[in-house]
Coordinates of C-alpha atoms in Angstrom, one line a residue:
X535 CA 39.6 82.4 101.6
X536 CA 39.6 78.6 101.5
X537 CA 37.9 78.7 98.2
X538 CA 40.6 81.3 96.9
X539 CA 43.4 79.2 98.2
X540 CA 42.3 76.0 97.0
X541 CA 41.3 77.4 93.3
X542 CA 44.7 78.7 92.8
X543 CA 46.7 76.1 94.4
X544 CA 48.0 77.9 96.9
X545 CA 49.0 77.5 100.7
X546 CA 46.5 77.1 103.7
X547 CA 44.1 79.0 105.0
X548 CA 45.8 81.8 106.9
X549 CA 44.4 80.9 110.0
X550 CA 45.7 77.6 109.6
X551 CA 49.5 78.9 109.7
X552 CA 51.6 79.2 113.1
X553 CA 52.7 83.1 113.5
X554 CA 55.8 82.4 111.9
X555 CA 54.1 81.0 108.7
X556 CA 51.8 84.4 109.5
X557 CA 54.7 86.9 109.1
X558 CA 56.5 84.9 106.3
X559 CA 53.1 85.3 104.2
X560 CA 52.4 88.6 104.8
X561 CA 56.0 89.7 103.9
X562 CA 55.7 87.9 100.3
X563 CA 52.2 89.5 99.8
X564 CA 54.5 92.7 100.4
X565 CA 57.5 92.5 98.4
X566 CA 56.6 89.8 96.1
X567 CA 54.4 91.7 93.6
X568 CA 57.0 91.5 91.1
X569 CA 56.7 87.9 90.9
X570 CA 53.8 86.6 88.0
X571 CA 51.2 84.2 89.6
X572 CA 49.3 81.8 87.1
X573 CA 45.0 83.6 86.4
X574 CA 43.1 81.8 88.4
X575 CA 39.6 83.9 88.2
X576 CA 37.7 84.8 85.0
X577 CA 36.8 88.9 84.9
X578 CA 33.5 87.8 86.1
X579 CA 34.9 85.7 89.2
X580 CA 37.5 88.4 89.6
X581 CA 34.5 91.0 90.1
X582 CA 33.1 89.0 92.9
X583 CA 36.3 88.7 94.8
X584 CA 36.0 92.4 94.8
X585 CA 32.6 92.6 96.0
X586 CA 33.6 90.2 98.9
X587 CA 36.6 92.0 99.6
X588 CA 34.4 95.2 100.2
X589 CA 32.6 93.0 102.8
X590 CA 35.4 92.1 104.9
X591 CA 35.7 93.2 108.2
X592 CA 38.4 96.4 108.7
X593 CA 40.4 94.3 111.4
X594 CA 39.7 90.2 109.6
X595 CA 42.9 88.6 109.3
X596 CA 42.3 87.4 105.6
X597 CA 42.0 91.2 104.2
X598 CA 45.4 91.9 103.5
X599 CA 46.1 88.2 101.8
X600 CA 42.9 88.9 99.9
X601 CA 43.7 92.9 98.5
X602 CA 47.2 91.2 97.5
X603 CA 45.5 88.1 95.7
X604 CA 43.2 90.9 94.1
X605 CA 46.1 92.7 92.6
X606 CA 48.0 89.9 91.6
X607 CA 44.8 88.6 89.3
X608 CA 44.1 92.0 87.7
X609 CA 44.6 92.7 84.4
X610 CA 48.2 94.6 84.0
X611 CA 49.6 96.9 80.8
X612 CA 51.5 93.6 79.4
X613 CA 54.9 93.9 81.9
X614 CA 53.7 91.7 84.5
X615 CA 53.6 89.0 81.3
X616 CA 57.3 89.8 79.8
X617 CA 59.0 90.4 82.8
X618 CA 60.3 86.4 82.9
X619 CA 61.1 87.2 79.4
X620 CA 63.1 90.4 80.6
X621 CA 66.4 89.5 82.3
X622 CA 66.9 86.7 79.9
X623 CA 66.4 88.8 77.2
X624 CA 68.4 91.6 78.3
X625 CA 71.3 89.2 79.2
X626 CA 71.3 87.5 75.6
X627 CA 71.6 91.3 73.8
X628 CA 74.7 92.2 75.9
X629 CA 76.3 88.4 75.4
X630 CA 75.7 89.0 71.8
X631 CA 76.5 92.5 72.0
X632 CA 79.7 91.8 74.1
X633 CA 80.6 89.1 70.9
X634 CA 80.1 91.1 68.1
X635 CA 81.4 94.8 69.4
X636 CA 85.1 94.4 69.0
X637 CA 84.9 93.7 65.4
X638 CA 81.6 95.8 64.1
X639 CA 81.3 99.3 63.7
X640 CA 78.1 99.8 63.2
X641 CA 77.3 98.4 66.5
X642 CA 80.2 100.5 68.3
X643 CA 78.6 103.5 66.5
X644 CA 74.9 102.8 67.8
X645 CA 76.1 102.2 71.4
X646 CA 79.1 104.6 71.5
X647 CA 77.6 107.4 69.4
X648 CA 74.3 108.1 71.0
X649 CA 74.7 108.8 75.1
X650 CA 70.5 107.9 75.2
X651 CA 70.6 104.7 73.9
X652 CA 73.8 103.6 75.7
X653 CA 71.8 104.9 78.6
X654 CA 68.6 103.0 77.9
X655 CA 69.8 99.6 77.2
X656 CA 72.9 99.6 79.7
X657 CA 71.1 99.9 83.0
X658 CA 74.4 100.4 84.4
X659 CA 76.3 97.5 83.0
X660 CA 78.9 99.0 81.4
X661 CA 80.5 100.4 84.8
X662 CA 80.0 96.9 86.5
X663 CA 81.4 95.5 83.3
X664 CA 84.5 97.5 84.1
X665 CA 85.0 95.9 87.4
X666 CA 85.8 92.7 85.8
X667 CA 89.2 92.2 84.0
X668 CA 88.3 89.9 80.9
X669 CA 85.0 91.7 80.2
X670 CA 86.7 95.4 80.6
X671 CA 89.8 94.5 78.3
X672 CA 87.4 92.6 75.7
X673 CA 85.6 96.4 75.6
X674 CA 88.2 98.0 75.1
X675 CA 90.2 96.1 72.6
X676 CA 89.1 98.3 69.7
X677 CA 90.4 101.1 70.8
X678 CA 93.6 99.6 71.8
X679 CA 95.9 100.7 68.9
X680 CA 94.9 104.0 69.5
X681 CA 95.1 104.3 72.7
X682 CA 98.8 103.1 72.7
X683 CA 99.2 105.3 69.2
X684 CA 102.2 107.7 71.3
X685 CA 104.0 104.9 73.0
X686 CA 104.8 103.3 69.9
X687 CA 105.3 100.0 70.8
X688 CA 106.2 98.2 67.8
X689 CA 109.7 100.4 67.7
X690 CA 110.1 99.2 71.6
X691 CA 112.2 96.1 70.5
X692 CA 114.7 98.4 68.0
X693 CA 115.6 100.9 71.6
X694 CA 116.3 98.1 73.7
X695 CA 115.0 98.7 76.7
X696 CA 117.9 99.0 80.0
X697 CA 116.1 97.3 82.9
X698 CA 119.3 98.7 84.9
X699 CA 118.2 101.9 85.5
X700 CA 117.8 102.7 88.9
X701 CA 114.9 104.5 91.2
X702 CA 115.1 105.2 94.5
X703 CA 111.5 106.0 96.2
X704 CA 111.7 108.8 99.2
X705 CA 115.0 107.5 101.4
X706 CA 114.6 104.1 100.3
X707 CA 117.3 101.8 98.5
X708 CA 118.2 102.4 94.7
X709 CA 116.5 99.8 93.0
X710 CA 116.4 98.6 89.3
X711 CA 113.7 99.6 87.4
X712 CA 112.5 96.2 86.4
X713 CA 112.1 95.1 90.0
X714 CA 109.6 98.5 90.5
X715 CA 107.7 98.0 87.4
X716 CA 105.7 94.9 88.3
X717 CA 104.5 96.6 91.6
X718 CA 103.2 100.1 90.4
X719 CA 99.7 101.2 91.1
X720 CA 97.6 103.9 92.4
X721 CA 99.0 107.4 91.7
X722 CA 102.5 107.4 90.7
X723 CA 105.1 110.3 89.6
X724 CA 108.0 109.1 87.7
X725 CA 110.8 111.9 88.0
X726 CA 114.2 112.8 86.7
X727 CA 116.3 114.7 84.4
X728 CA 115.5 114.5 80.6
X729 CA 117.4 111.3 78.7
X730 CA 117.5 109.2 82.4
X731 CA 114.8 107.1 80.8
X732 CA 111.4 108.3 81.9
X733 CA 109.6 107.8 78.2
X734 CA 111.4 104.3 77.8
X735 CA 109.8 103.5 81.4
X736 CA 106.3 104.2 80.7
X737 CA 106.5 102.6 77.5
X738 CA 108.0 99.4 78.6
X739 CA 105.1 99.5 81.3
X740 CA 102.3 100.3 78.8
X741 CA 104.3 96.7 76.8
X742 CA 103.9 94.6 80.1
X743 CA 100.3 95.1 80.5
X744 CA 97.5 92.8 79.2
X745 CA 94.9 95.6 80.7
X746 CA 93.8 98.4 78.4
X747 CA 96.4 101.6 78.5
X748 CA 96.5 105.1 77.2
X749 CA 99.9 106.8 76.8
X750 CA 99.0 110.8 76.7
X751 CA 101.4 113.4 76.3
X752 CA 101.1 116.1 78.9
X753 CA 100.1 118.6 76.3
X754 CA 97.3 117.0 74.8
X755 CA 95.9 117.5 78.0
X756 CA 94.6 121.0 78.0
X757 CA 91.4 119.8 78.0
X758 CA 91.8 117.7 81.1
X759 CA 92.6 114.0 80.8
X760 CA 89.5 112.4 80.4
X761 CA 89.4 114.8 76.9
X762 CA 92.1 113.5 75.5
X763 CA 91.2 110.0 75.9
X764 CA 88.2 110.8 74.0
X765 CA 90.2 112.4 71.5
X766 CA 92.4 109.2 71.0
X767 CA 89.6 107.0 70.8
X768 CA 87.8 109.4 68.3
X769 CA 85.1 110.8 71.1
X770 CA 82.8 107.8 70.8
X771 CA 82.3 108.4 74.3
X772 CA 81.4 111.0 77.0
X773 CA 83.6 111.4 79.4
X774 CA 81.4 109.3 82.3
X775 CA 82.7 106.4 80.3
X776 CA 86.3 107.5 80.3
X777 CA 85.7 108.9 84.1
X778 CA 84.6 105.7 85.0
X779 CA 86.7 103.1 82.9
X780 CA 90.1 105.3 85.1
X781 CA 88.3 105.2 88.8
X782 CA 87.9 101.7 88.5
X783 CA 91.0 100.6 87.5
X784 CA 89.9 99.5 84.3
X785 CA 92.1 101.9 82.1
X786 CA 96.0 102.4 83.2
X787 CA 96.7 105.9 82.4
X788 CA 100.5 107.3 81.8
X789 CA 101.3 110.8 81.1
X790 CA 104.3 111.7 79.4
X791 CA 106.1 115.1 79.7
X792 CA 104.4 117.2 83.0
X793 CA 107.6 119.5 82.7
X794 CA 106.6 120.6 79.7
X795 CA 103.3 122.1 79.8
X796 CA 101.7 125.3 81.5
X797 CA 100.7 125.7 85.3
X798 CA 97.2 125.2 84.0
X799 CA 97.7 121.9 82.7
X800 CA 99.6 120.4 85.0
X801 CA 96.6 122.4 87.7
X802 CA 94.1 119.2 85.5
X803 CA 96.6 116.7 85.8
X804 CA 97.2 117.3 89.7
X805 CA 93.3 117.1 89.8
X806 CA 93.1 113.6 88.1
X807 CA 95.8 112.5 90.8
X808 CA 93.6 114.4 93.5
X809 CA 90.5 112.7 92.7
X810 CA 91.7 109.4 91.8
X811 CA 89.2 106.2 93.6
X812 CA 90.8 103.0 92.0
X813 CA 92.5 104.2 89.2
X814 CA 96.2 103.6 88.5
X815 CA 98.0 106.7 86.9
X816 CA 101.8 107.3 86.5
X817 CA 103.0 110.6 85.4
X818 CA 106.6 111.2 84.3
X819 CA 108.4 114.7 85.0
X820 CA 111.8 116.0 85.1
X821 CA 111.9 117.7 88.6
X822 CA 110.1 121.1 88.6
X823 CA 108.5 123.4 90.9
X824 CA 105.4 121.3 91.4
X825 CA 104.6 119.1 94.4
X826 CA 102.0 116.1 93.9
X827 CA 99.6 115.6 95.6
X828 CA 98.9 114.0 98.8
X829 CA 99.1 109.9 98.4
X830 CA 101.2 109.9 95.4
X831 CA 104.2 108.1 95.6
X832 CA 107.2 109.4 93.5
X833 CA 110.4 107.3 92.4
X834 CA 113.2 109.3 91.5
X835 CA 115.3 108.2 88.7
X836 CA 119.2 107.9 89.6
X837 CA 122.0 108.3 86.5
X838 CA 123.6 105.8 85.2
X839 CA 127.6 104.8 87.2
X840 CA 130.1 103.8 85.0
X841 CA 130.3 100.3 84.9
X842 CA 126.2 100.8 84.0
X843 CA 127.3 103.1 81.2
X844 CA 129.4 100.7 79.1
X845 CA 126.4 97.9 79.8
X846 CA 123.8 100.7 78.6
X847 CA 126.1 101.3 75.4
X848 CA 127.2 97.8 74.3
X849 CA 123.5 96.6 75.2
X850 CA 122.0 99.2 72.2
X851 CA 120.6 97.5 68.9
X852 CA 122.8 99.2 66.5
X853 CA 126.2 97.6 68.5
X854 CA 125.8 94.1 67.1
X855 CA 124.2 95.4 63.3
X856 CA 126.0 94.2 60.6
X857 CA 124.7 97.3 58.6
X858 CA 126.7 99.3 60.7
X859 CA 130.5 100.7 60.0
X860 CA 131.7 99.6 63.4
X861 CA 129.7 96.1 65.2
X862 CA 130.1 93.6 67.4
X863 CA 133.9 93.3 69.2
X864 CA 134.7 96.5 67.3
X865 CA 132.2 98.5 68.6
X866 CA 133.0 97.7 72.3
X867 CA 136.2 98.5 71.4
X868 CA 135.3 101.8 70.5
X869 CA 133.0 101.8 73.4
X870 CA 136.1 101.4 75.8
X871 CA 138.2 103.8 74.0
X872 CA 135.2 106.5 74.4
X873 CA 134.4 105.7 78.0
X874 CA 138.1 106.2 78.8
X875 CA 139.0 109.1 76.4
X876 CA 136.0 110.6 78.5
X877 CA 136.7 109.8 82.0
X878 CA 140.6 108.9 82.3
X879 CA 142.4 111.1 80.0
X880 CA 139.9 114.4 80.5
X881 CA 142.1 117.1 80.2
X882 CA 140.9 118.8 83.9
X883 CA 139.1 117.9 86.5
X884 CA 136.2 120.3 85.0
X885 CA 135.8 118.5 81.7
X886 CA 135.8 115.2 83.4
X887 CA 132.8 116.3 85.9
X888 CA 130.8 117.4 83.0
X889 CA 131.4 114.1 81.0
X890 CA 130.4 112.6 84.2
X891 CA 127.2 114.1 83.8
X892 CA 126.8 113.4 79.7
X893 CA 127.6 109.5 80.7
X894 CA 125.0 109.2 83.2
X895 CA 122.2 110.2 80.8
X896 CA 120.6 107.4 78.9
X897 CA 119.8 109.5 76.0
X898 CA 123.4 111.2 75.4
X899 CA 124.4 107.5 75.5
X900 CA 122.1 106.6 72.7
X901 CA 123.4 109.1 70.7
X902 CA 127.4 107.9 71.3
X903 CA 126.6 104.3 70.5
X904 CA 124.9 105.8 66.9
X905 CA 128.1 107.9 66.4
X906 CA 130.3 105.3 67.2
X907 CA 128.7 102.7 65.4
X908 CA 129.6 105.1 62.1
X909 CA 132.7 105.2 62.9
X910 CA 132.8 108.4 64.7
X911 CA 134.5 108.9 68.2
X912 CA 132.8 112.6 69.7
X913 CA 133.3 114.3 72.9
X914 CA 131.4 113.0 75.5
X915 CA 130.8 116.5 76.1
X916 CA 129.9 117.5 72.6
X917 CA 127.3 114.7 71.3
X918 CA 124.6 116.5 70.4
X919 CA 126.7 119.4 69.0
X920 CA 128.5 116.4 66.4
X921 CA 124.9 115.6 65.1
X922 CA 124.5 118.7 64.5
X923 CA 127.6 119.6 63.0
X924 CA 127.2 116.1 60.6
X925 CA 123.7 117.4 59.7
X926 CA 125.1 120.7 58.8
X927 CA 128.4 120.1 57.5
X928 CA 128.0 116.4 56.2
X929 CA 130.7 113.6 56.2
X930 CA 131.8 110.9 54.4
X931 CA 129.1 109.9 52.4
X932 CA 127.3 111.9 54.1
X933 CA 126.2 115.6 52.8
X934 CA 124.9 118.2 54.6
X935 CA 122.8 121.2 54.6
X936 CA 125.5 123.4 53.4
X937 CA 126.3 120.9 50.7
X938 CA 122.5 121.3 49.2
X939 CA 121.7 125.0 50.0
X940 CA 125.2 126.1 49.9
X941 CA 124.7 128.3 53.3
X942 CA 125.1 127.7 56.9
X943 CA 122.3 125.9 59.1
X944 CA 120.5 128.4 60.3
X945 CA 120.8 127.6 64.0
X946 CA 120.1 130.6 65.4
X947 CA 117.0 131.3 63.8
X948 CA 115.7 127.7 64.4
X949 CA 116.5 128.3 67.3
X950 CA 113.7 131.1 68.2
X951 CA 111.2 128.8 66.4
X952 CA 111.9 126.2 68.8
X953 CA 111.3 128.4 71.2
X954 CA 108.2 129.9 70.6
X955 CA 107.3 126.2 70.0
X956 CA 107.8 125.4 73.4
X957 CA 105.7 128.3 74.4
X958 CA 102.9 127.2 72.1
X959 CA 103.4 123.5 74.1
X960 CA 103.6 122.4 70.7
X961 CA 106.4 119.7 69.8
X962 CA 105.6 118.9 66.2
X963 CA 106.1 121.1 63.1
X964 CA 103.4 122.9 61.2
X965 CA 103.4 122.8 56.7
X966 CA 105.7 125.5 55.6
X967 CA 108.2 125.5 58.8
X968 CA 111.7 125.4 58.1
X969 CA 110.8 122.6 55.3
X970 CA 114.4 123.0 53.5
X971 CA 116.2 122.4 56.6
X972 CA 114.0 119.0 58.3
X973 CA 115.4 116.8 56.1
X974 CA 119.6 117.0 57.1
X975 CA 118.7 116.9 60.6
X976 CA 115.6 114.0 60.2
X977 CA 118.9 112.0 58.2
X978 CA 120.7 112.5 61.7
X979 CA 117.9 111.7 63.6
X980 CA 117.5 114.9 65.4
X981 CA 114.2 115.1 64.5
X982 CA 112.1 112.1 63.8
X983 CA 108.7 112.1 61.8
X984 CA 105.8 109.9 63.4
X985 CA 102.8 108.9 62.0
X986 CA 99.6 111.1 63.9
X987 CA 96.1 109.7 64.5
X988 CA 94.0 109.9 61.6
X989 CA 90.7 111.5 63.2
X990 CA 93.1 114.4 64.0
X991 CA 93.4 115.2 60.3
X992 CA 91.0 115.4 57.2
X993 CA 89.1 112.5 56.6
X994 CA 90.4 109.7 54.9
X995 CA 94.1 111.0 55.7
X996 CA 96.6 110.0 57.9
X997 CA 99.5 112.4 58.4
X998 CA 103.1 112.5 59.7
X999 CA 104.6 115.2 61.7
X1000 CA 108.0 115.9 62.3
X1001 CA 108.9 116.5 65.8
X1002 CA 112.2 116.3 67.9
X1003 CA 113.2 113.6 68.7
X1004 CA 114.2 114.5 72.5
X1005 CA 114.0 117.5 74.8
X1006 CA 117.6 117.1 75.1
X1007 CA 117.8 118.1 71.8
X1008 CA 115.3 120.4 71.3
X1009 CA 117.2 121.9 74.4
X1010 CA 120.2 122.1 72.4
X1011 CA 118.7 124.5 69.1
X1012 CA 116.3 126.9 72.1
X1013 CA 120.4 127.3 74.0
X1014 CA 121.2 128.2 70.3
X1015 CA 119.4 131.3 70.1
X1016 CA 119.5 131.8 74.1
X1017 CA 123.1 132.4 73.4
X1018 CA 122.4 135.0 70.8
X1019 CA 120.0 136.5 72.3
X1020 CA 120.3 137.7 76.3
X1021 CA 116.5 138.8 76.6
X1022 CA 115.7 135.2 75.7
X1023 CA 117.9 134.6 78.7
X1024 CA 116.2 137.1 81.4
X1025 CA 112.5 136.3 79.2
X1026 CA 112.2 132.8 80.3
X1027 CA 113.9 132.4 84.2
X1028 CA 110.8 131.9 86.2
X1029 CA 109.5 129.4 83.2
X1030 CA 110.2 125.4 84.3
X1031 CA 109.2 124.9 80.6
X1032 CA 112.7 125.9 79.8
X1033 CA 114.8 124.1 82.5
X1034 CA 117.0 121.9 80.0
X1035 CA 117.8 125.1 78.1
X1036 CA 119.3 126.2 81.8
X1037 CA 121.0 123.3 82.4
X1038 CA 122.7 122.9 79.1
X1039 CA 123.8 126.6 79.6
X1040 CA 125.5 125.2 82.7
X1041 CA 126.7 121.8 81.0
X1042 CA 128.4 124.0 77.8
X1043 CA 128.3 127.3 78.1
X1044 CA 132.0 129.1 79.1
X1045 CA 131.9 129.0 82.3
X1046 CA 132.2 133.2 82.7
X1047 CA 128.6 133.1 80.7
X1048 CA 127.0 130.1 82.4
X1049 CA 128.0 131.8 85.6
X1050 CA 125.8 135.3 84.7
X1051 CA 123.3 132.8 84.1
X1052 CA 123.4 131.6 87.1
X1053 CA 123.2 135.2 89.2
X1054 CA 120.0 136.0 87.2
X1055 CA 118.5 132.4 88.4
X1056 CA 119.2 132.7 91.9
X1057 CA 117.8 135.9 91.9
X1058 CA 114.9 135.0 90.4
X1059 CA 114.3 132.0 92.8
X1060 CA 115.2 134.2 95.9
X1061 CA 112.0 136.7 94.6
X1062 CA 109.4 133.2 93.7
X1063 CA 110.6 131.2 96.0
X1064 CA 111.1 128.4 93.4
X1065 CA 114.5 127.0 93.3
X1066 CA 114.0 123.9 91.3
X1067 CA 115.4 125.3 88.3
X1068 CA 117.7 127.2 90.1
X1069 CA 119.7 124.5 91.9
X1070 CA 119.8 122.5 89.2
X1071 CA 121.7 124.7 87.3
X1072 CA 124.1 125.9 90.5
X1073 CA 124.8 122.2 91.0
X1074 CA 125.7 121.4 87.4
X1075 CA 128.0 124.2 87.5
X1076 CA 129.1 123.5 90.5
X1077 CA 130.2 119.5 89.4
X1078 CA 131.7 121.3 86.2
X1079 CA 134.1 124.2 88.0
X1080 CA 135.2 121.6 90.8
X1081 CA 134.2 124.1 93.2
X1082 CA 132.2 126.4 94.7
X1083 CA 131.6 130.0 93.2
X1084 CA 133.5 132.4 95.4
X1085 CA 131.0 134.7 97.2

């Protein structure tokens, strides 16, 4: 053993060493096989170490030092020589591959595309790489504008965002949005009535954020979320990628519009909520029969007072644009004169509740300030109904339906559509529906056309759909034919899918009619034990009649 030790330049003889220099030997002969040692021995040298090997005494002292100097000489399949060329080499591919992946598709196709050579060349780096900020949001960054396709973020600027908007979580103080914002994480439900704000929330969040974000519509989630992230980012992926880029935090995910989709949906959004590690999720949901789940903290969106309606109207883009028929001093004029036509001169007590109720909602708001800044003064009470009659009936300047087709809208029928729409969870139109009447009501912004994803249509094309431009108003056309209609009426009470149409029954309807309404909900919640819907629509009544309904 002195001859081995001194022709490979190694330490002393074992039984030179103290016991700890014993044990500290031994346990690198053990775990340090990994580690190349310089060939010391020809094959023919090599041989005889074997022979004398053989020879050693069972119990000598030198036998285990020797069978690992053996091993460590032998001839090996070529690994033992590359591994110090290994971890350097496998840390220069993912620097390069880290540099050139943002910007070449042909690389994100190789290493996206094919789950066995992301598997093979990873060796789990892509999860660690998700752990750290600049590394996880360099990644990411091509699929950025896709990601962010639904929350639209170049058009934030032209809504102007109201930061006064105020939240209350559990029996905590009302707070201003903006102060909540900066704070949010984990698993977060943002609930409240449609045209509080929710949407504008979310996608004033998804603006503050220098971390990737997906915005997802409720709907698109049928699949399950982790789907429809593939689907936005043209399913490059698996969803272990996706899985693992939202339970590590390394992917903010906000879901737009839970009220609006089936039980079973909402069942796969609950279960993203459920199973959550890291991940930060917000959802957004006008108050339904649904309870999240255990851990999630929800903020409750409060409507607007009064003083906070004339800042939310004289605070909207189109109040100080010089394109517009009524601007800058003008338009709070007419602001003033509208708040107080509203409020102080209501006829009863009755119409001033329910323009209590229009002047609290962000979205009727938005809708005043772009009447009033043409010049038109509405009932608080009647907003939506004044598009609509503009878009059928025309103004100044302004044709209308009738004026081109030379008949009525026909409301009614839309109507239906809209409603078999909602059943279908679909909020965009297909070729061939109602084409003749989208364009008066796009012209009055009732229904807006966006631009949609181009893997979700034919190659090489990138459509637009037409959608509605808010529940509130797709609300409005569904309480159309729900007014011609009473098995529409009885068809849909148990389905939370349909709770604006309820509550803008309540908000309009002649009070004798709204009231039936209300007898055929309560009985329905009294038999499913679901009263969301329900006492919504008694307590929207119940503001509008100035009293209670007499037994």
């Amino acid at each position: 053993m002195d001859v081995v030790y001194a022709a490979c330049g190694v330490r002393a003889a074992l039984s030179d060493l103290g016991l700890w220099g014993r044990i500290s030997f031994t346990l690198e002969a053990l775990v340090g096989r990994a580690i190349p040692r310089p060939r010391c021995w020809t094959p023919d040298q090599l041989e005889t170490l074997r022979k004398l090997y053989a020879a050693f005494d069972v119990g000598s002292a030198h036998r285990v030092a020797l069978a690992q100097h053996i091993q460590e000489q032998s001839p090996s399949d070529g690994l033992e020589s590359a591994l110090p060329w290994l971890i350097p080499g496998w840390v220069l591919f993912w620097v390069t591959f880290l540099f050139v992946f943002p910007w070449s598709r042909t690389v994100q196709a190789i290493f996206f595309w094919n789950p066995r050579v992301r598997g093979m060349v990873s060796l789990g780096a892509v999860p660690l790489m998700l752990h750290l900020p600049p590394l996880r949001r360099h990644l990411l960054r091509p699929f950025r504008e896709k990601l962010l396709e639904e929350a639209r973020l170049e058009a934030l600027p032209d809504l102007g965002f109201f930061g006064d908007v105020r939240v209350r979580h559990g029996d905590g103080p009302a707070r201003p949005i903006t102060d909540v914002l900066p704070g949010l994480s984990g698993a977060v439900v943002l609930r409240g009535d449609a045209g509080l704000g929710k949407t504008s929330i979310l996608r004033q969040l998804a603006s503050q954020q220098r971390r990737p974000v997906v915005f997802l519509q409720a709907r698109d989630c049928a699949d399950g979320v982790e789907a429809a992230v593939l689907d936005h980012i043209g399913r490059i992926q698996e969803e272990g990628f996706v899985r693992g880029a939202i339970h590590t935090g390394g992917l903010l995910v906000l879901i737009d519009g839970l009220n609006e989709v089936s039980v079973e949906i909402r069942m796969k959004i609950s279960d993203l909520l459920k199973r959550r590690i890291r991940g930060d999720i917000v959802v957004a949901t006008q108050p339904i029969e649904w309870e999240p789940p255990a851990g999630v903290r929800v903020y409750d969106l409060l409507p607007l007072d009064r003083e906070a309606t004339r800042r939310f109207l004289v605070s909207r883009p189109v109040a100080a644009d010089p394109t517009h028929l009524v601007h800058g001093p003008a338009f709070e004029a007419a602001v003033d004169c509208f708040i107080t036509g509203a409020l102080d001169q209501a006829p009863g007590e009755g119409e001033r509740e329910a323009a209590k109720i229009i002047l609290s909602n962000p979205f009727d708001l938005t809708l005043a300030a772009d009447l009033l800044a043409r010049g038109h003064m509405p009932a608080a009470t009647g907003l939506i109904d004044a598009a609509f009659r503009l878009a059928d009936e025309g103004g100044p300047g302004e044709p209308g339906y009738r004026a081109k087709a030379g008949v009525p809208f026909p409301l009614v029928a839309f109507g239906r559509h809209a409603v078999q729409m909602r059943l279908e969870d679909r909020n965009w139109f297909q070729p061939g529906e109602f084409e003749a009447e989208q364009p008066c009501l796009i012209h009055q912004r009732m229904l807006v056309q966006r631009s949609v994803m181009a893997w979700r249509g034919r190659e090489g094309e990138a459509p637009e759909r037409v959608i509605f431009r808010h529940d509130r108003i797709w609300d409005f056309f569904m309480a159309a034919a729900f007014e011609a209609d009473a098995d529409l009426v009885e068809a849909h009470l148990g389905d939370p899918r349909f709770r604006g149409v309820y509550l803008r029954i309540a908000e309009t309807w002649p009070p004798e009619k709204a009231m039936v309404v209300w007898d055929a909900l309560v009985q329905v919640a009294a038999e499913r034990n679901e009263h969301a819907v329900s006492d919504a629509v008694v307590m929207r009544l119940k503001a509008r009649l100035g009293a209670v309904k007499p037994a």
